[in-house]
DNA sequence: TATAATTATATTGCATACAATATATTAAGG
DNA sequence: CCTTAATATATTGTATGCAATATAATTATA
Protein backbone atom coordinates (compact mmCIF):
# COMPACT_ATOMS: atom_id res chain seq x y z
CA UNK A 1 0.00 0.00 0.00
CA UNK A 2 1.52 3.31 -1.03
CA UNK A 3 1.48 6.60 0.82
CA UNK A 4 -1.87 8.39 0.71
CA UNK A 5 -1.70 12.13 1.27
CA UNK A 6 -5.44 12.16 1.93
CA UNK A 7 -5.35 9.79 4.91
CA UNK A 8 -6.38 11.47 8.14
CA UNK A 9 -3.33 10.20 9.99
CA UNK A 10 -1.03 11.81 7.42
CA UNK A 11 -2.42 15.27 8.06
CA UNK A 12 -0.59 17.89 10.08
CA UNK A 13 -3.54 20.21 10.32
CA UNK A 14 -5.95 17.69 11.77
CA UNK A 15 -4.08 17.12 15.08
CA UNK A 16 -3.74 20.87 15.32
CA UNK A 17 -7.50 21.25 14.99
CA UNK A 18 -8.27 18.33 17.30
CA UNK A 19 -5.72 19.35 19.97
CA UNK A 20 -7.01 22.87 20.03
CA UNK A 21 -10.54 21.70 20.76
CA UNK A 22 -9.44 19.11 23.30
CA UNK A 23 -7.42 21.70 25.20
CA UNK A 24 -10.25 24.21 25.22
CA UNK A 25 -12.45 21.43 26.58
CA UNK A 26 -9.93 20.81 29.36
CA UNK A 27 -10.20 24.46 30.35
CA UNK A 28 -13.95 24.20 30.86
CA UNK A 29 -14.08 23.03 34.51
CA UNK A 30 -11.59 25.73 35.52
CA UNK A 31 -13.35 28.44 33.53
CA UNK A 32 -16.73 27.38 34.85
CA UNK A 33 -15.45 28.32 38.31
CA UNK A 34 -15.08 31.93 37.20
CA UNK A 35 -18.06 31.95 34.83
CA UNK A 36 -16.21 32.51 31.55
CA UNK A 37 -16.01 30.64 28.25
CA UNK A 38 -12.59 30.18 26.66
CA UNK A 39 -13.08 33.01 24.18
CA UNK A 40 -14.26 35.30 26.95
CA UNK A 41 -11.23 34.26 29.02
CA UNK A 42 -8.65 35.22 26.39
CA UNK A 43 -10.52 38.46 25.79
CA UNK A 44 -10.24 39.25 29.49
CA UNK A 45 -6.53 38.42 29.33
CA UNK A 46 -6.00 41.20 26.81
CA UNK A 47 -7.93 43.60 29.03
CA UNK A 48 -6.14 42.54 32.23
CA UNK A 49 -2.95 43.53 30.44
CA UNK A 50 -3.97 46.63 28.46
CA UNK A 51 -6.93 47.98 30.54
CA UNK A 52 -8.29 49.63 27.39
CA UNK A 53 -8.41 48.57 23.76
CA UNK A 54 -10.57 49.10 20.70
CA UNK A 55 -12.28 46.28 18.83
CA UNK A 56 -9.88 46.35 15.90
CA UNK A 57 -6.77 46.00 18.09
CA UNK A 58 -8.47 43.34 20.18
CA UNK A 59 -9.31 41.43 17.02
CA UNK A 60 -5.67 41.59 15.92
CA UNK A 61 -4.53 40.21 19.28
CA UNK A 62 -7.01 37.34 19.23
CA UNK A 63 -7.29 36.69 15.46
CA UNK A 64 -11.02 37.33 15.68
CA UNK A 65 -13.27 39.76 13.80
CA UNK A 66 -16.17 41.98 14.81
CA UNK A 67 -18.66 39.27 13.87
CA UNK A 68 -17.37 37.21 16.77
CA UNK A 69 -16.33 40.01 19.09
CA UNK A 70 -19.37 42.27 19.01
CA UNK A 71 -21.78 39.80 20.64
CA UNK A 72 -19.07 38.48 22.96
CA UNK A 73 -18.22 41.98 24.21
CA UNK A 74 -21.89 42.75 24.76
CA UNK A 75 -22.06 39.67 26.98
CA UNK A 76 -18.99 40.66 28.99
CA UNK A 77 -20.51 44.12 29.38
CA UNK A 78 -23.79 42.62 30.60
CA UNK A 79 -21.73 40.65 33.14
CA UNK A 80 -20.24 43.93 34.37
CA UNK A 81 -16.66 42.93 33.51
CA UNK A 82 -16.04 45.55 30.83
CA UNK A 83 -17.46 48.81 29.51
CA UNK A 84 -18.08 49.69 25.84
CA UNK A 85 -18.02 53.31 24.74
CA UNK A 86 -17.41 55.16 21.49
CA UNK A 87 -14.25 57.22 21.28
CA UNK A 88 -14.84 60.99 21.40
CA UNK A 89 -11.96 61.71 19.02
CA UNK A 90 -13.13 59.21 16.40
CA UNK A 91 -16.64 57.92 16.82
CA UNK A 92 -15.92 54.90 14.61
CA UNK A 93 -13.80 53.43 17.39
CA UNK A 94 -15.38 51.50 20.22
CA UNK A 95 -13.32 51.70 23.38
CA UNK A 96 -13.47 48.57 25.47
CA UNK A 97 -12.29 49.12 29.04
CA UNK A 98 -12.00 46.83 32.04
CA UNK A 99 -14.16 47.54 35.09
CA UNK A 100 -13.36 47.10 38.80
CA UNK A 101 -15.30 43.86 38.73
CA UNK A 102 -13.29 42.78 35.70
CA UNK A 103 -10.03 43.58 37.48
CA UNK A 104 -11.17 41.63 40.51
CA UNK A 105 -11.81 38.55 38.40
CA UNK A 106 -8.10 38.31 37.66
CA UNK A 107 -7.48 37.23 41.25
CA UNK A 108 -9.81 34.29 40.80
CA UNK A 109 -8.22 33.34 37.47
CA UNK A 110 -4.68 33.42 38.85
CA UNK A 111 -4.35 29.69 39.44
CA UNK A 112 -5.76 28.53 36.11
CA UNK A 113 -2.61 28.59 33.93
CA UNK A 114 -0.62 26.41 36.32
CA UNK A 115 -3.44 23.93 36.80
CA UNK A 116 -3.83 23.69 33.02
CA UNK A 117 -0.13 23.11 32.36
CA UNK A 118 -0.06 20.21 34.75
CA UNK A 119 -2.64 18.27 32.75
CA UNK A 120 -1.04 18.75 29.33
CA UNK A 121 1.08 15.57 29.16
CA UNK A 122 4.12 17.42 27.79
CA UNK A 123 7.40 18.13 29.60
CA UNK A 124 9.15 21.53 29.84
CA UNK A 125 11.20 21.06 26.68
CA UNK A 126 8.27 19.88 24.65
CA UNK A 127 6.15 22.78 25.78
CA UNK A 128 8.86 25.26 24.80
CA UNK A 129 9.29 23.57 21.41
CA UNK A 130 5.57 23.51 20.72
CA UNK A 131 5.21 27.13 21.79
CA UNK A 132 7.99 28.11 19.40
CA UNK A 133 6.63 26.20 16.43
CA UNK A 134 3.08 27.47 16.83
CA UNK A 135 4.20 31.07 17.17
CA UNK A 136 6.39 30.73 14.10
CA UNK A 137 3.38 29.48 12.15
CA UNK A 138 1.24 32.32 13.43
CA UNK A 139 3.71 34.96 12.31
CA UNK A 140 3.31 33.76 8.72
CA UNK B 1 7.85 43.90 35.83
CA UNK B 2 7.51 40.33 36.98
CA UNK B 3 6.23 37.32 35.03
CA UNK B 4 2.47 37.25 34.62
CA UNK B 5 1.01 33.79 33.94
CA UNK B 6 -2.21 35.45 32.76
CA UNK B 7 -0.62 37.42 29.91
CA UNK B 8 -1.85 36.25 26.51
CA UNK B 9 1.69 35.96 25.16
CA UNK B 10 2.62 33.58 27.98
CA UNK B 11 -0.06 31.09 27.03
CA UNK B 12 0.65 27.85 25.19
CA UNK B 13 -2.97 27.10 24.45
CA UNK B 14 -3.75 30.38 22.77
CA UNK B 15 -1.37 29.94 19.79
CA UNK B 16 -2.73 26.42 19.47
CA UNK B 17 -6.26 27.79 19.26
CA UNK B 18 -5.30 30.66 16.95
CA UNK B 19 -3.13 28.51 14.66
CA UNK B 20 -5.85 25.96 14.28
CA UNK B 21 -8.33 28.55 13.11
CA UNK B 22 -5.83 30.28 10.83
CA UNK B 23 -4.93 27.00 9.15
CA UNK B 24 -8.56 26.04 8.63
CA UNK B 25 -9.06 29.46 7.08
CA UNK B 26 -6.15 28.78 4.69
CA UNK B 27 -7.88 25.62 3.55
CA UNK B 28 -10.99 27.53 2.54
CA UNK B 29 -10.05 28.53 -1.04
CA UNK B 30 -8.94 24.96 -1.79
CA UNK B 31 -11.99 23.40 -0.18
CA UNK B 32 -14.31 25.83 -1.94
CA UNK B 33 -13.10 24.29 -5.20
CA UNK B 34 -14.57 20.94 -4.19
CA UNK B 35 -17.55 22.35 -2.27
CA UNK B 36 -16.62 21.11 1.22
CA UNK B 37 -16.07 22.80 4.57
CA UNK B 38 -13.08 21.73 6.65
CA UNK B 39 -15.13 19.50 8.93
CA UNK B 40 -16.83 17.90 5.95
CA UNK B 41 -13.38 17.39 4.38
CA UNK B 42 -11.92 15.46 7.32
CA UNK B 43 -15.12 13.43 7.52
CA UNK B 44 -14.72 12.49 3.87
CA UNK B 45 -11.08 11.56 4.60
CA UNK B 46 -12.23 8.92 7.06
CA UNK B 47 -14.69 7.58 4.51
CA UNK B 48 -12.19 7.62 1.65
CA UNK B 49 -10.07 5.36 3.82
CA UNK B 50 -12.66 3.14 5.52
CA UNK B 51 -15.57 3.19 3.01
CA UNK B 52 -17.98 2.44 5.86
CA UNK B 53 -18.12 3.57 9.47
CA UNK B 54 -20.71 4.14 12.17
CA UNK B 55 -21.22 7.49 13.87
CA UNK B 56 -19.56 6.46 17.11
CA UNK B 57 -16.35 5.30 15.42
CA UNK B 58 -16.34 8.36 13.21
CA UNK B 59 -16.66 10.54 16.27
CA UNK B 60 -13.70 8.79 17.87
CA UNK B 61 -11.59 9.40 14.77
CA UNK B 62 -12.50 13.08 14.56
CA UNK B 63 -12.99 13.91 18.26
CA UNK B 64 -16.53 15.01 17.50
CA UNK B 65 -19.88 13.92 18.94
CA UNK B 66 -23.29 13.22 17.43
CA UNK B 67 -24.39 16.78 18.12
CA UNK B 68 -21.91 17.94 15.51
CA UNK B 69 -21.90 14.90 13.26
CA UNK B 70 -25.62 14.25 12.81
CA UNK B 71 -26.40 17.49 10.96
CA UNK B 72 -23.08 17.36 9.10
CA UNK B 73 -23.72 13.83 7.85
CA UNK B 74 -27.22 14.79 6.76
CA UNK B 75 -25.67 17.52 4.65
CA UNK B 76 -23.12 15.18 3.06
CA UNK B 77 -25.95 12.78 2.35
CA UNK B 78 -27.99 15.55 0.71
CA UNK B 79 -24.94 16.30 -1.43
CA UNK B 80 -24.92 12.67 -2.54
CA UNK B 81 -21.44 11.96 -1.16
CA UNK B 82 -22.46 9.43 1.50
CA UNK B 83 -25.37 7.22 2.48
CA UNK B 84 -26.85 6.83 5.98
CA UNK B 85 -28.58 3.62 6.94
CA UNK B 86 -29.34 1.81 10.19
CA UNK B 87 -27.51 -1.44 10.76
CA UNK B 88 -29.72 -4.52 10.38
CA UNK B 89 -27.86 -6.41 13.14
CA UNK B 90 -28.15 -3.57 15.65
CA UNK B 91 -30.58 -0.84 14.80
CA UNK B 92 -28.93 1.58 17.19
CA UNK B 93 -26.00 1.86 14.82
CA UNK B 94 -26.11 4.19 11.87
CA UNK B 95 -23.90 2.98 9.04
CA UNK B 96 -22.34 5.77 7.06
CA UNK B 97 -21.00 4.64 3.69
CA UNK B 98 -19.31 6.45 0.85
CA UNK B 99 -21.10 6.67 -2.51
CA UNK B 100 -19.65 6.60 -6.03
CA UNK B 101 -19.90 10.36 -6.13
CA UNK B 102 -18.07 10.52 -2.79
CA UNK B 103 -15.30 8.28 -4.13
CA UNK B 104 -15.01 10.43 -7.23
CA UNK B 105 -14.49 13.53 -5.13
CA UNK B 106 -11.21 12.11 -3.86
CA UNK B 107 -9.68 12.65 -7.28
CA UNK B 108 -10.47 16.34 -7.08
CA UNK B 109 -9.12 16.60 -3.54
CA UNK B 110 -5.83 14.89 -4.38
CA UNK B 111 -3.77 18.06 -4.79
CA UNK B 112 -4.99 19.81 -1.65
CA UNK B 113 -2.54 18.41 0.95
CA UNK B 114 0.53 19.40 -1.04
CA UNK B 115 -0.77 22.86 -1.82
CA UNK B 116 -1.55 23.37 1.88
CA UNK B 117 1.87 22.25 3.08
CA UNK B 118 3.59 24.72 0.82
CA UNK B 119 1.89 27.67 2.49
CA UNK B 120 2.60 26.63 6.07
CA UNK B 121 5.87 28.51 6.63
CA UNK B 122 7.53 25.53 8.36
CA UNK B 123 10.37 23.36 7.00
CA UNK B 124 10.42 19.54 6.91
CA UNK B 125 11.99 19.13 10.34
CA UNK B 126 9.65 21.57 11.98
CA UNK B 127 6.62 19.90 10.44
CA UNK B 128 7.77 16.50 11.74
CA UNK B 129 8.43 17.94 15.19
CA UNK B 130 5.07 19.69 15.37
CA UNK B 131 3.27 16.59 14.13
CA UNK B 132 4.94 14.53 16.86
CA UNK B 133 4.17 16.95 19.66
CA UNK B 134 0.53 17.40 18.72
CA UNK B 135 -0.05 13.67 18.43
CA UNK B 136 1.59 13.10 21.78
CA UNK B 137 -0.78 15.63 23.32
CA UNK B 138 -3.76 14.01 21.66
CA UNK B 139 -2.92 10.59 23.02
CA UNK B 140 -3.28 11.96 26.55
C1' DT C 1 -15.96 71.67 -0.43
C1' DA C 2 -18.93 68.15 -2.32
C1' DT C 3 -18.05 63.44 -3.34
C1' DA C 4 -15.63 59.28 -3.42
C1' DA C 5 -12.77 56.16 -0.96
C1' DT C 6 -11.42 54.33 3.42
C1' DT C 7 -12.04 52.77 8.03
C1' DA C 8 -14.32 50.73 12.22
C1' DT C 9 -18.20 48.28 13.97
C1' DA C 10 -22.45 45.98 13.58
C1' DT C 11 -25.60 42.73 11.46
C1' DT C 12 -27.01 38.56 9.00
C1' DG C 13 -26.73 33.93 7.67
C1' DC C 14 -24.58 29.61 7.77
C1' DA C 15 -21.76 25.93 9.82
C1' DT C 16 -19.80 24.16 13.46
C1' DA C 17 -18.86 22.58 18.66
C1' DC C 18 -20.56 20.83 22.66
C1' DA C 19 -23.25 20.11 27.07
C1' DA C 20 -27.48 18.30 28.39
C1' DT C 21 -31.38 15.79 27.47
C1' DA C 22 -34.45 12.62 24.92
C1' DT C 23 -35.39 8.45 22.33
C1' DA C 24 -34.88 3.93 20.63
C1' DT C 25 -32.65 -0.43 20.77
C1' DT C 26 -30.13 -4.08 22.88
C1' DA C 27 -28.00 -6.46 26.77
C1' DA C 28 -28.05 -8.07 31.59
C1' DG C 29 -29.82 -9.68 35.77
C1' DG C 30 -33.18 -11.48 38.82
C1' DC D 1 -39.64 -13.16 30.82
C1' DC D 2 -39.66 -8.77 32.67
C1' DT D 3 -37.43 -4.89 34.35
C1' DT D 4 -33.33 -2.22 34.52
C1' DA D 5 -29.02 -0.77 32.78
C1' DA D 6 -26.22 0.28 28.98
C1' DT D 7 -25.47 1.88 24.30
C1' DA D 8 -26.01 4.65 19.96
C1' DT D 9 -28.07 8.53 17.76
C1' DA D 10 -30.82 12.51 17.62
C1' DT D 11 -32.42 16.88 19.40
C1' DT D 12 -32.14 21.30 21.83
C1' DG D 13 -29.99 25.34 23.37
C1' DT D 14 -26.01 28.26 23.77
C1' DA D 15 -21.69 30.18 22.10
C1' DT D 16 -18.68 30.77 18.85
C1' DG D 17 -16.31 31.66 13.97
C1' DC D 18 -16.44 33.78 9.78
C1' DA D 19 -17.85 35.50 5.07
C1' DA D 20 -20.62 38.93 3.20
C1' DT D 21 -23.03 42.97 3.64
C1' DA D 22 -24.68 47.25 5.87
C1' DT D 23 -23.95 51.51 8.37
C1' DA D 24 -21.72 55.39 10.20
C1' DA D 25 -17.79 58.33 10.64
C1' DT D 26 -13.53 60.17 8.77
C1' DT D 27 -10.21 61.14 5.18
C1' DA D 28 -8.67 62.08 0.59
C1' DT D 29 -9.25 64.23 -3.60
C1' DA D 30 -11.02 66.20 -7.78
XYZ file of C-alpha atoms (C1' of nucleotides) in Angstrom:
340
model
C 0.000 0.000 0.000
C 1.516 3.310 -1.031
C 1.477 6.597 0.821
C -1.868 8.389 0.708
C -1.699 12.135 1.273
C -5.445 12.157 1.934
C -5.352 9.786 4.910
C -6.380 11.470 8.136
C -3.330 10.196 9.992
C -1.027 11.806 7.418
C -2.417 15.269 8.061
C -0.587 17.890 10.082
C -3.542 20.213 10.320
C -5.947 17.691 11.775
C -4.077 17.115 15.080
C -3.739 20.870 15.321
C -7.500 21.253 14.990
C -8.266 18.335 17.302
C -5.717 19.350 19.967
C -7.011 22.865 20.029
C -10.543 21.700 20.762
C -9.440 19.112 23.304
C -7.420 21.696 25.198
C -10.250 24.211 25.217
C -12.454 21.430 26.578
C -9.928 20.812 29.363
C -10.199 24.455 30.353
C -13.946 24.204 30.862
C -14.077 23.034 34.507
C -11.593 25.733 35.515
C -13.348 28.438 33.527
C -16.733 27.377 34.851
C -15.448 28.320 38.312
C -15.080 31.931 37.195
C -18.060 31.948 34.828
C -16.207 32.505 31.555
C -16.009 30.640 28.254
C -12.590 30.180 26.660
C -13.076 33.013 24.181
C -14.264 35.303 26.952
C -11.227 34.263 29.017
C -8.646 35.215 26.386
C -10.517 38.459 25.788
C -10.244 39.251 29.493
C -6.528 38.422 29.328
C -5.998 41.202 26.811
C -7.930 43.598 29.030
C -6.141 42.540 32.226
C -2.947 43.526 30.442
C -3.973 46.625 28.465
C -6.926 47.976 30.544
C -8.289 49.625 27.393
C -8.410 48.565 23.762
C -10.567 49.099 20.701
C -12.281 46.283 18.829
C -9.876 46.347 15.904
C -6.774 45.995 18.088
C -8.473 43.342 20.183
C -9.314 41.426 17.022
C -5.673 41.592 15.922
C -4.533 40.205 19.283
C -7.012 37.342 19.230
C -7.289 36.692 15.465
C -11.020 37.328 15.681
C -13.269 39.756 13.804
C -16.173 41.978 14.814
C -18.659 39.267 13.869
C -17.373 37.210 16.767
C -16.327 40.011 19.089
C -19.366 42.275 19.011
C -21.782 39.795 20.637
C -19.069 38.483 22.961
C -18.217 41.976 24.209
C -21.888 42.749 24.763
C -22.062 39.667 26.980
C -18.988 40.663 28.993
C -20.506 44.124 29.377
C -23.786 42.622 30.603
C -21.732 40.648 33.143
C -20.241 43.930 34.372
C -16.661 42.933 33.511
C -16.036 45.551 30.826
C -17.463 48.813 29.509
C -18.082 49.692 25.836
C -18.018 53.311 24.738
C -17.410 55.157 21.487
C -14.247 57.223 21.278
C -14.842 60.994 21.403
C -11.964 61.706 19.015
C -13.128 59.206 16.400
C -16.637 57.924 16.824
C -15.921 54.896 14.611
C -13.798 53.426 17.394
C -15.383 51.500 20.218
C -13.315 51.700 23.377
C -13.472 48.568 25.469
C -12.288 49.116 29.043
C -12.001 46.833 32.038
C -14.164 47.544 35.092
C -13.358 47.102 38.798
C -15.299 43.863 38.728
C -13.288 42.778 35.699
C -10.027 43.577 37.482
C -11.175 41.627 40.512
C -11.812 38.552 38.398
C -8.102 38.313 37.657
C -7.480 37.235 41.246
C -9.808 34.288 40.803
C -8.222 33.338 37.472
C -4.684 33.415 38.851
C -4.347 29.690 39.436
C -5.764 28.532 36.113
C -2.607 28.595 33.925
C -0.624 26.410 36.316
C -3.440 23.931 36.801
C -3.833 23.691 33.024
C -0.127 23.107 32.359
C -0.061 20.210 34.750
C -2.643 18.273 32.746
C -1.044 18.746 29.326
C 1.081 15.571 29.165
C 4.125 17.420 27.792
C 7.399 18.131 29.597
C 9.148 21.525 29.836
C 11.204 21.059 26.681
C 8.273 19.875 24.651
C 6.154 22.784 25.785
C 8.864 25.257 24.799
C 9.292 23.567 21.412
C 5.569 23.510 20.716
C 5.209 27.130 21.785
C 7.995 28.112 19.402
C 6.627 26.201 16.435
C 3.082 27.474 16.827
C 4.205 31.065 17.174
C 6.391 30.732 14.101
C 3.376 29.477 12.152
C 1.240 32.315 13.434
C 3.708 34.958 12.313
C 3.308 33.765 8.722
C 7.850 43.900 35.827
C 7.514 40.325 36.976
C 6.225 37.316 35.034
C 2.465 37.253 34.615
C 1.006 33.790 33.943
C -2.213 35.452 32.762
C -0.625 37.419 29.906
C -1.850 36.254 26.507
C 1.694 35.958 25.161
C 2.624 33.582 27.977
C -0.055 31.093 27.027
C 0.646 27.846 25.194
C -2.973 27.098 24.453
C -3.746 30.377 22.774
C -1.365 29.937 19.793
C -2.734 26.418 19.469
C -6.260 27.788 19.257
C -5.301 30.657 16.953
C -3.126 28.507 14.660
C -5.845 25.959 14.284
C -8.327 28.554 13.107
C -5.830 30.284 10.826
C -4.931 27.003 9.149
C -8.560 26.041 8.632
C -9.056 29.465 7.076
C -6.152 28.783 4.693
C -7.883 25.616 3.550
C -10.988 27.527 2.539
C -10.052 28.526 -1.043
C -8.943 24.964 -1.794
C -11.989 23.399 -0.179
C -14.306 25.828 -1.936
C -13.104 24.289 -5.201
C -14.575 20.945 -4.186
C -17.546 22.348 -2.267
C -16.619 21.114 1.221
C -16.074 22.798 4.569
C -13.081 21.732 6.650
C -15.133 19.500 8.927
C -16.827 17.896 5.951
C -13.382 17.390 4.379
C -11.921 15.459 7.319
C -15.117 13.427 7.524
C -14.718 12.489 3.866
C -11.080 11.560 4.601
C -12.231 8.924 7.063
C -14.691 7.583 4.510
C -12.187 7.617 1.652
C -10.074 5.360 3.824
C -12.662 3.136 5.522
C -15.568 3.193 3.005
C -17.982 2.437 5.861
C -18.116 3.573 9.472
C -20.707 4.140 12.172
C -21.225 7.490 13.875
C -19.556 6.457 17.114
C -16.347 5.297 15.422
C -16.343 8.363 13.205
C -16.662 10.538 16.266
C -13.704 8.793 17.875
C -11.586 9.402 14.773
C -12.501 13.083 14.562
C -12.986 13.906 18.261
C -16.535 15.007 17.496
C -19.883 13.916 18.938
C -23.290 13.216 17.427
C -24.390 16.780 18.122
C -21.906 17.936 15.506
C -21.904 14.896 13.261
C -25.620 14.251 12.812
C -26.397 17.494 10.963
C -23.076 17.360 9.101
C -23.725 13.826 7.852
C -27.224 14.786 6.760
C -25.669 17.523 4.651
C -23.121 15.180 3.060
C -25.950 12.780 2.348
C -27.988 15.547 0.715
C -24.936 16.302 -1.428
C -24.917 12.673 -2.542
C -21.438 11.962 -1.158
C -22.458 9.435 1.500
C -25.374 7.222 2.479
C -26.848 6.835 5.982
C -28.576 3.616 6.938
C -29.338 1.811 10.191
C -27.515 -1.443 10.763
C -29.719 -4.525 10.378
C -27.863 -6.409 13.141
C -28.154 -3.568 15.650
C -30.582 -0.837 14.801
C -28.931 1.575 17.193
C -26.001 1.857 14.818
C -26.109 4.193 11.870
C -23.900 2.978 9.037
C -22.337 5.774 7.063
C -21.004 4.637 3.689
C -19.309 6.449 0.850
C -21.100 6.672 -2.514
C -19.649 6.596 -6.034
C -19.904 10.360 -6.134
C -18.066 10.523 -2.795
C -15.300 8.279 -4.125
C -15.011 10.426 -7.234
C -14.494 13.525 -5.129
C -11.208 12.106 -3.856
C -9.681 12.654 -7.284
C -10.471 16.340 -7.078
C -9.117 16.596 -3.536
C -5.829 14.895 -4.378
C -3.767 18.056 -4.789
C -4.986 19.813 -1.654
C -2.540 18.413 0.954
C 0.527 19.397 -1.041
C -0.774 22.863 -1.822
C -1.552 23.372 1.877
C 1.867 22.254 3.077
C 3.594 24.719 0.817
C 1.887 27.675 2.489
C 2.600 26.633 6.070
C 5.865 28.509 6.634
C 7.534 25.532 8.358
C 10.367 23.362 7.003
C 10.416 19.543 6.910
C 11.994 19.131 10.340
C 9.648 21.572 11.978
C 6.624 19.896 10.440
C 7.773 16.503 11.735
C 8.426 17.943 15.195
C 5.067 19.686 15.365
C 3.272 16.585 14.130
C 4.938 14.533 16.863
C 4.167 16.954 19.663
C 0.526 17.398 18.719
C -0.046 13.674 18.430
C 1.589 13.097 21.780
C -0.779 15.633 23.319
C -3.759 14.012 21.656
C -2.915 10.593 23.025
C -3.283 11.960 26.551
C -15.957 71.671 -0.431
C -18.932 68.148 -2.318
C -18.051 63.441 -3.337
C -15.626 59.277 -3.421
C -12.769 56.156 -0.960
C -11.418 54.334 3.423
C -12.038 52.771 8.032
C -14.322 50.734 12.223
C -18.199 48.282 13.968
C -22.447 45.981 13.577
C -25.599 42.733 11.464
C -27.005 38.561 9.001
C -26.725 33.926 7.667
C -24.581 29.612 7.765
C -21.762 25.932 9.821
C -19.799 24.160 13.465
C -18.856 22.578 18.659
C -20.556 20.828 22.660
C -23.249 20.106 27.072
C -27.476 18.297 28.392
C -31.385 15.788 27.471
C -34.449 12.621 24.917
C -35.394 8.447 22.328
C -34.880 3.932 20.633
C -32.647 -0.432 20.772
C -30.129 -4.080 22.881
C -27.999 -6.458 26.769
C -28.047 -8.069 31.594
C -29.822 -9.679 35.774
C -33.183 -11.477 38.821
C -39.638 -13.158 30.822
C -39.660 -8.772 32.667
C -37.432 -4.895 34.350
C -33.331 -2.218 34.520
C -29.025 -0.770 32.777
C -26.217 0.285 28.980
C -25.466 1.880 24.301
C -26.009 4.647 19.962
C -28.068 8.530 17.757
C -30.816 12.509 17.624
C -32.419 16.883 19.402
C -32.138 21.302 21.826
C -29.986 25.341 23.370
C -26.014 28.261 23.766
C -21.692 30.183 22.101
C -18.684 30.765 18.852
C -16.312 31.664 13.968
C -16.440 33.776 9.777
C -17.854 35.497 5.072
C -20.617 38.933 3.196
C -23.032 42.975 3.643
C -24.679 47.250 5.873
C -23.953 51.506 8.368
C -21.721 55.386 10.196
C -17.787 58.334 10.644
C -13.532 60.167 8.773
C -10.213 61.141 5.183
C -8.673 62.081 0.591
C -9.249 64.231 -3.600
C -11.023 66.196 -7.782
